[in-house]
Amino acid sequence: MTSARLAPRMVAALAAVAALGTTPATATAPAPRPAVEHVIGSSRPFDLGGFQTLLPKVDVPAPHRDGYVTHMTAELQYADGRRVPIQRVMLHHLVFLASGQGAGRTSCDDRAGEPFYGTGEEHQDLVLPDGYGYRVAPHMRWRMQAMLMSHSEAYEQVRVVYRYTLVIGRSLTPVKPLWLRANGCTPNPSYDITGGGAPGSVHVKSHDWTMPLSGRIVAVGSHLHGSAYGMKIAEPGCAGRTIVRNRARYGNPHDRVYRLRPTLHEPGPISTGYWMSRIGLPVAKGQVLRVTAAYDAQYPHPQVMAIDHVYVAPDEAAAKTPCAPLPADRHIHWGRHDGSFHFPRVIVPLTRLTAAGAPVPVDRPPGAQTILTARRATIPLKDAQFANPNISIAAGTTLTWKWLDRGVDHNVLLASGPRNVSSPTRGYGATYRRRFDTPGTYRLFCYLHPVTMQEVVTVRTAAGTVPFDEYAGADGRPVWPATRPDPPVSRATPRKGA
Ligand SMILES: [Cu+2]
């Protein structure tokens, strides 16, 4: 234990001071005894079940002390401390934010604090090289934003339990966390990939971020969704060289992530590569970093995310060494070493419950198909149902969904189909309009009510025929394409760490 190592060191330091015959200045107001504490915190409990999705934004206990967080993990637990299996409730994503006196400013202005630790299906810990820490102070408050998905009918009470290592009474080099999205500071952190690209084509999203401080990048983690190749950070001012790459690693065919029902989205990476360097990579205030994410472009991917978690140790001297060689000690830390860099194709099925309450994939919701000939049609979202759950329209028709439920939010999201469909989550009075130009079968659902709210839109060709339904019979099983090109972002990763 580090604390066991520190205590004798402190004793030795005090002995040395006494030997000099001086009175330590700290004798009257003793500095906190150097220590390393392993602290456990918990959110309030959340009740969820019935295949529900919760998006809690809640205050959680902060350290309320001066010190540094050097390591942090989080997981879902029951009240008795047992870990919640993802077959019951999945922690899709999670971010901790600090606010109040002593907290910094966030990379995007829209957030209620500074994000400093993020994780999700990739189960990434907060890890910093030796000697670095995230500064905390007595008046700092912590807040947590999460997305929890129930994968069972039964209601359960779960909480987010987080553990962190707190170093007190000792100075570490502080780090400033910068959350750099490949899509910039958009109102919604996610973005949509339309699909329709050639097999193996790559969807690239980039944003140029101006560094708010000079310093050394000492760690970079990534949050990505399914069908992501990875992310990279490049320096346009240094001949565009790539300085950091984070790849995504996917589960093996029998990984439990592919057995969750209902499937609410493509399963995400089981791990993302975490870049680290104790020496650090110098960046200058005002310098532009280009953050790029690469996803599959062949198929539609609604509401994907690509967020780099960049930890910068402030250092004015770093501004004096632009385009310096990459630090020799850079390496990639993996939370898991199994799986593969090749992501499978997972066709998200619509799911309904059997009489016994078991979730099963279905091709369409019950009810007869309505054939529409008008070029425009409105579909009410009412009583937690799509008013016309099975419709056939001509290519070029515009559909408008109208939110008519008071007090309950819905969304319209693609499960499968030739092109993306993705509305924001909205309440009473909202509308969402979408023109369907590409013929085919679109399966849609509300991810807040996935087993009750589904709609199938069949888009006829100009000749009035219905194209082959390539998504019929989808059951959420992963399929790995025989070959896949290696896109630029995943080539030539930095050398592997120990
Ligand atoms: Cu809904």
XYZ file of C-alpha atoms and ligand atoms in Angstrom:
499
model
C 0.000 0.000 0.000
C 1.241 3.457 -0.844
C 0.097 4.834 2.514
C 2.331 2.336 4.282
C 5.256 3.636 2.251
C 4.453 7.266 2.934
C 4.216 7.155 6.698
C 7.872 6.186 7.355
C 8.929 8.819 4.835
C 7.051 11.470 6.840
C 8.612 10.266 10.083
C 12.045 10.526 8.462
C 11.305 14.053 7.266
C 10.242 15.198 10.732
C 13.343 13.553 12.268
C 15.539 15.440 9.816
C 13.902 18.749 10.744
C 14.343 17.993 14.478
C 18.022 17.093 13.930
C 18.609 20.584 12.487
C 17.424 22.029 15.782
C 14.703 24.126 14.170
C 11.062 24.260 15.108
C 8.944 23.175 12.154
C 6.653 26.011 11.059
C 3.885 23.477 10.965
C 4.130 22.833 14.707
C 1.332 25.282 15.544
C -0.818 24.644 12.464
C 0.038 21.134 11.399
C -0.291 20.360 7.725
C -2.406 17.297 7.022
C -0.402 14.166 7.548
C 0.567 12.795 4.152
C -1.680 9.903 3.428
C -3.236 7.920 0.650
C -6.877 7.111 1.295
C -9.121 4.767 -0.589
C -12.544 6.355 -0.499
C -15.875 4.804 -1.489
C -18.808 7.000 -2.485
C -22.317 6.211 -3.627
C -25.098 7.920 -5.520
C -28.631 7.824 -4.207
C -30.484 4.631 -5.192
C -32.355 4.466 -8.491
C -35.409 2.284 -9.018
C -35.634 0.942 -12.499
C -36.940 -2.028 -14.405
C -39.350 -2.859 -17.195
C -36.640 -2.243 -19.821
C -36.593 1.399 -18.862
C -33.831 3.919 -19.498
C -32.906 6.446 -16.797
C -30.760 9.522 -17.316
C -30.045 10.717 -13.759
C -28.171 13.966 -13.115
C -27.582 14.032 -9.376
C -25.223 15.400 -6.742
C -22.915 12.798 -5.215
C -20.635 13.048 -2.170
C -17.341 14.826 -2.918
C -14.140 14.504 -0.833
C -14.628 17.980 0.779
C -10.913 18.079 1.509
C -7.729 19.403 -0.037
C -5.975 16.747 -2.009
C -5.633 14.931 -5.303
C -7.622 12.138 -6.907
C -5.151 9.812 -8.599
C -7.376 6.882 -9.526
C -11.121 6.307 -9.810
C -13.520 3.557 -10.826
C -17.301 3.235 -10.772
C -19.831 0.430 -11.046
C -23.482 -0.355 -10.379
C -24.242 -2.099 -7.091
C -27.229 -3.327 -5.141
C -27.725 -2.059 -1.582
C -25.893 -5.118 -0.188
C -22.773 -4.341 -2.220
C -23.227 -6.981 -4.901
C -22.316 -5.842 -8.404
C -25.312 -5.471 -10.736
C -24.849 -7.734 -13.775
C -25.333 -6.001 -17.139
C -27.998 -8.587 -17.937
C -30.102 -6.747 -15.334
C -29.060 -3.099 -15.575
C -26.384 -1.634 -17.812
C -24.377 1.465 -17.060
C -24.258 2.819 -20.581
C -22.261 5.924 -19.763
C -21.279 7.937 -16.724
C -19.493 11.227 -16.139
C -18.473 12.917 -12.911
C -18.320 16.719 -12.823
C -16.783 19.037 -10.249
C -18.145 22.498 -9.529
C -17.842 25.238 -6.961
C -14.817 26.935 -5.459
C -11.599 25.469 -6.808
C -13.212 23.726 -9.774
C -12.134 24.640 -13.265
C -14.069 25.569 -16.339
C -15.352 22.946 -18.698
C -14.288 22.484 -22.335
C -17.848 23.209 -23.496
C -19.765 25.995 -21.747
C -23.023 24.070 -21.585
C -22.180 21.892 -18.624
C -22.844 22.412 -14.948
C -19.246 21.733 -13.947
C -15.917 20.382 -15.061
C -16.078 16.752 -16.235
C -13.123 14.892 -14.751
C -13.960 11.202 -14.976
C -16.005 9.433 -17.619
C -16.690 5.796 -18.303
C -19.315 3.490 -19.752
C -19.503 0.102 -21.375
C -15.737 0.325 -21.857
C -15.267 0.247 -18.046
C -12.444 2.749 -18.153
C -10.814 3.708 -14.847
C -9.394 7.158 -14.249
C -5.652 6.495 -14.313
C -2.886 9.099 -14.175
C 0.869 8.595 -14.402
C 2.783 8.613 -11.094
C 3.087 12.049 -9.538
C -0.075 13.506 -11.122
C -3.490 14.059 -9.567
C -6.831 15.800 -10.097
C -6.968 18.574 -7.496
C -9.937 18.605 -5.116
C -10.814 21.222 -2.506
C -13.162 21.452 0.498
C -15.820 23.549 -1.243
C -15.924 21.564 -4.461
C -19.175 19.766 -5.244
C -19.445 16.615 -7.345
C -22.248 15.776 -9.694
C -22.889 12.665 -11.722
C -24.642 12.245 -15.059
C -25.424 8.721 -16.149
C -27.440 6.617 -18.524
C -28.811 3.413 -17.019
C -30.679 0.801 -19.036
C -32.839 -1.914 -17.545
C -32.531 -5.259 -19.304
C -35.235 -7.008 -17.314
C -38.899 -6.675 -16.470
C -38.260 -6.782 -12.727
C -37.768 -3.538 -10.861
C -34.543 -3.241 -8.927
C -32.858 -0.659 -6.807
C -29.326 0.095 -7.923
C -26.765 2.763 -7.144
C -23.567 3.996 -8.706
C -20.711 3.170 -6.341
C -17.393 4.880 -7.051
C -13.992 4.354 -5.479
C -11.173 6.812 -5.660
C -7.663 7.162 -4.372
C -7.191 10.452 -2.526
C -3.686 11.752 -1.819
C -3.600 14.341 0.961
C -0.851 16.357 2.689
C 1.456 16.102 -0.288
C 1.869 18.099 -3.478
C 1.292 16.366 -6.786
C 1.367 17.879 -10.251
C -2.257 18.847 -10.931
C -4.021 17.922 -14.163
C -6.700 19.856 -16.016
C -9.265 17.565 -17.666
C -10.428 18.611 -21.139
C -13.381 16.770 -22.665
C -12.734 17.098 -26.409
C -15.511 15.811 -28.675
C -14.959 14.993 -32.326
C -18.225 16.883 -33.005
C -17.344 20.022 -31.023
C -19.589 21.749 -28.488
C -22.944 20.795 -29.974
C -26.070 20.994 -27.746
C -26.211 17.189 -27.739
C -22.917 15.363 -27.145
C -23.865 12.679 -29.690
C -24.091 12.841 -33.472
C -25.678 10.775 -36.217
C -24.139 8.713 -38.989
C -26.531 8.522 -41.955
C -25.235 5.313 -43.530
C -25.363 4.345 -47.189
C -21.591 4.354 -47.739
C -19.711 1.694 -49.679
C -18.771 -1.477 -47.787
C -15.810 -0.697 -45.565
C -16.137 3.089 -45.970
C -15.208 5.229 -42.993
C -17.193 8.102 -41.497
C -14.803 10.754 -40.231
C -15.781 13.538 -37.839
C -13.275 16.209 -36.799
C -13.249 19.273 -34.635
C -10.436 21.780 -34.071
C -9.981 22.623 -30.394
C -7.914 25.617 -29.257
C -5.915 24.792 -26.147
C -6.946 27.005 -23.204
C -3.605 26.488 -21.438
C 0.016 25.495 -21.952
C 0.969 22.177 -20.483
C 1.800 18.548 -21.025
C -0.774 15.924 -21.996
C -0.197 13.018 -19.611
C -3.274 10.829 -20.211
C -6.025 10.469 -22.850
C -9.033 8.165 -22.610
C -11.935 7.841 -25.075
C -15.649 7.174 -24.972
C -16.916 5.600 -28.180
C -19.962 3.617 -29.283
C -20.367 0.462 -31.372
C -18.933 0.469 -34.927
C -16.190 2.945 -33.935
C -12.676 2.311 -35.170
C -11.185 4.824 -32.758
C -10.154 8.426 -32.240
C -7.000 10.412 -32.801
C -5.572 13.805 -31.921
C -3.440 15.609 -34.496
C -1.464 18.855 -34.516
C -2.300 20.893 -37.649
C 0.533 23.285 -36.644
C 3.083 20.458 -36.729
C 2.540 19.259 -40.304
C -0.648 17.541 -39.184
C 1.152 14.811 -37.294
C -0.901 12.498 -35.097
C 0.094 12.666 -31.456
C -2.426 10.379 -29.732
C -4.474 7.410 -30.947
C -7.169 5.590 -29.002
C -8.489 2.414 -30.555
C -11.647 0.528 -29.618
C -11.630 -3.154 -28.683
C -14.766 -5.285 -29.126
C -15.996 -8.411 -27.417
C -15.581 -11.935 -28.754
C -18.653 -13.592 -30.320
C -19.678 -15.112 -26.998
C -19.218 -11.946 -24.942
C -22.229 -11.242 -22.751
C -22.612 -7.763 -24.324
C -24.121 -9.529 -27.341
C -26.672 -11.446 -25.298
C -28.482 -8.496 -23.706
C -32.190 -8.174 -24.491
C -33.720 -5.959 -25.535
C -30.884 -4.579 -27.617
C -31.294 -0.827 -27.329
C -28.255 0.109 -29.370
C -25.253 -1.516 -30.986
C -23.043 -2.901 -28.228
C -20.150 -0.552 -27.536
C -16.451 -1.318 -27.216
C -15.531 -3.497 -24.233
C -12.402 -1.387 -23.794
C -10.785 1.684 -25.315
C -7.038 2.210 -25.399
C -5.872 4.721 -22.793
C -2.840 6.791 -23.778
C -0.375 7.655 -20.989
C 2.986 9.391 -20.592
C 4.670 10.582 -17.419
C 6.977 12.860 -19.403
C 3.959 14.307 -21.174
C 3.335 15.740 -24.594
C 3.780 19.535 -24.713
C 0.911 21.713 -25.980
C 0.817 25.513 -26.058
C -2.019 27.840 -25.119
C -3.753 28.872 -28.350
C -2.499 25.819 -30.210
C -5.068 23.891 -32.238
C -5.591 20.183 -31.636
C -7.652 18.364 -34.239
C -9.771 15.644 -32.637
C -11.030 13.046 -35.115
C -13.260 10.009 -34.742
C -13.641 7.214 -37.289
C -16.796 5.093 -37.511
C -18.207 2.715 -40.059
C -20.026 4.668 -42.815
C -21.738 1.768 -44.567
C -24.615 1.481 -42.104
C -26.558 4.124 -40.191
C -25.467 4.660 -36.582
C -27.790 6.901 -34.562
C -26.497 9.060 -31.723
C -22.885 7.943 -31.524
C -20.360 9.610 -29.268
C -16.648 10.335 -29.640
C -15.192 12.087 -26.615
C -11.509 12.253 -25.746
C -10.777 12.705 -22.033
C -7.523 14.672 -22.140
C -5.594 15.331 -18.920
C -3.151 18.242 -19.208
C -0.578 19.161 -16.527
C -0.309 22.983 -16.696
C 3.264 23.955 -17.578
C 4.244 27.311 -19.126
C 7.555 25.833 -20.312
C 5.632 23.485 -22.600
C 4.835 26.439 -24.905
C 8.539 26.770 -25.716
C 8.849 23.339 -27.330
C 6.314 23.222 -30.200
C 6.334 20.047 -32.280
C 8.747 18.385 -29.839
C 9.362 14.675 -30.429
C 6.650 12.479 -28.934
C 7.531 11.422 -25.384
C 9.544 8.216 -25.329
C 7.554 6.760 -22.431
C 4.146 6.986 -24.155
C 2.176 3.794 -24.008
C -1.342 2.432 -24.259
C -3.036 1.058 -21.164
C -5.872 -1.434 -21.723
C -8.535 -2.358 -19.181
C -9.059 -5.614 -21.120
C -6.821 -7.542 -23.476
C -9.344 -9.987 -24.939
C -11.596 -9.327 -27.908
C -10.660 -7.777 -31.214
C -10.206 -4.437 -32.957
C -12.733 -5.584 -35.551
C -16.252 -4.646 -34.600
C -19.143 -6.898 -35.581
C -22.228 -5.842 -37.455
C -25.110 -5.948 -34.970
C -28.581 -5.323 -36.366
C -30.662 -4.000 -33.490
C -33.997 -5.883 -33.497
C -37.332 -4.553 -32.321
C -38.260 -6.296 -29.087
C -41.620 -7.129 -27.550
C -42.544 -9.084 -24.476
C -44.116 -12.525 -24.516
C -47.123 -13.200 -22.267
C -44.616 -14.515 -19.741
C -42.720 -11.209 -19.860
C -39.703 -12.433 -21.817
C -38.197 -10.050 -24.380
C -38.161 -11.513 -27.889
C -37.122 -10.006 -31.227
C -40.015 -9.248 -33.582
C -40.102 -8.053 -37.174
C -42.928 -5.609 -36.589
C -45.430 -4.491 -33.973
C -48.913 -6.024 -34.104
C -51.551 -4.512 -36.349
C -52.335 -4.215 -40.032
C -50.200 -2.121 -42.361
C -51.592 1.261 -43.434
C -50.724 2.218 -47.000
C -50.305 5.959 -47.370
C -50.356 7.666 -50.739
C -50.094 11.304 -49.633
C -46.636 12.911 -49.793
C -46.993 14.083 -46.223
C -48.354 12.371 -43.139
C -48.455 13.023 -39.410
C -47.938 10.270 -36.845
C -49.094 11.035 -33.299
C -47.074 9.710 -30.359
C -49.886 9.195 -27.911
C -50.519 6.927 -24.903
C -46.924 5.673 -25.238
C -47.687 4.269 -28.707
C -46.971 5.159 -32.304
C -50.479 5.845 -33.648
C -49.703 4.063 -36.963
C -47.220 1.350 -36.060
C -47.057 -0.248 -39.540
C -47.098 2.077 -42.515
C -46.112 1.966 -46.152
C -45.172 5.198 -47.930
C -43.826 6.190 -51.346
C -40.193 7.297 -51.610
C -40.010 11.052 -51.117
C -42.768 11.144 -48.490
C -42.253 13.344 -45.433
C -43.412 12.028 -42.077
C -43.993 14.280 -39.086
C -44.180 12.736 -35.635
C -46.166 14.777 -33.123
C -45.654 14.363 -29.364
C -49.064 14.260 -27.641
C -48.256 12.615 -24.287
C -48.178 14.991 -21.341
C -45.651 14.339 -18.626
C -43.738 11.608 -20.413
C -40.917 12.012 -22.928
C -40.369 9.967 -26.065
C -38.024 9.754 -28.996
C -38.020 8.224 -32.481
C -34.870 6.232 -33.113
C -33.715 3.855 -35.822
C -33.275 0.200 -34.867
C -32.532 -0.904 -38.435
C -32.998 0.445 -41.930
C -31.119 1.771 -44.920
C -30.591 5.315 -43.542
C -30.581 6.934 -40.123
C -33.673 8.240 -38.303
C -33.041 9.932 -34.982
C -35.093 12.484 -33.089
C -34.131 14.172 -29.845
C -35.980 13.082 -26.697
C -38.950 15.460 -26.461
C -42.139 16.127 -24.530
C -45.688 17.288 -25.274
C -46.058 19.561 -28.279
C -42.802 18.638 -30.006
C -42.602 17.552 -33.632
C -39.941 15.751 -35.665
C -39.972 15.763 -39.455
C -38.120 13.362 -41.738
C -38.267 12.867 -45.499
C -37.769 9.263 -46.680
C -35.993 9.147 -50.047
C -34.275 5.764 -49.793
C -36.620 2.801 -50.288
C -36.467 -0.023 -47.804
C -37.770 -1.103 -44.412
C -37.131 1.178 -41.444
C -37.670 -0.174 -37.940
C -38.063 2.557 -35.368
C -38.585 2.636 -31.620
C -38.507 4.918 -28.589
C -35.483 3.952 -26.512
C -37.253 5.161 -23.360
C -40.104 2.700 -24.029
C -38.391 0.067 -26.159
C -40.772 -2.883 -25.717
C -44.006 -0.939 -26.229
C -43.256 1.830 -28.734
C -42.237 0.565 -32.149
C -43.006 1.496 -35.706
C -42.160 -0.027 -39.063
C -42.045 2.315 -42.055
C -41.865 0.597 -45.436
C -40.701 2.967 -48.152
C -41.760 1.901 -51.654
C -39.654 2.482 -54.753
C -40.751 4.939 -57.460
C -42.193 1.957 -59.333
C -44.268 1.127 -56.261
C -42.405 -2.045 -55.385
C -41.064 -2.900 -51.965
C -37.338 -3.641 -51.842
C -36.020 -6.778 -50.173
C -36.200 -6.350 -46.400
C -32.560 -6.934 -45.507
C -33.214 -6.518 -41.777
C -36.069 -9.009 -41.395
C -35.347 -11.642 -38.789
C -32.623 -9.633 -37.071
C -32.058 -10.939 -33.567
C -29.175 -8.797 -32.343
C -26.533 -11.486 -32.845
C -23.135 -10.159 -33.878
C -21.782 -10.934 -37.347
C -18.156 -10.252 -38.247
C -17.493 -9.294 -41.865
C -14.903 -11.498 -43.532
C -12.540 -8.592 -44.203
C -12.352 -5.002 -43.162
C -9.880 -2.339 -44.224
C -7.681 -0.771 -41.590
C -8.663 2.904 -41.496
C -6.082 5.655 -40.921
C -7.038 6.195 -37.295
C -6.183 2.694 -36.158
C -2.895 2.270 -38.016
C 0.475 2.461 -36.308
C -0.599 2.724 -32.708
C 2.032 3.907 -30.256
C 4.039 1.033 -28.896
C 2.249 -1.090 -26.339
C 2.944 -0.594 -22.679
C 3.888 -3.265 -20.213
Cu -41.351 6.731 -25.305
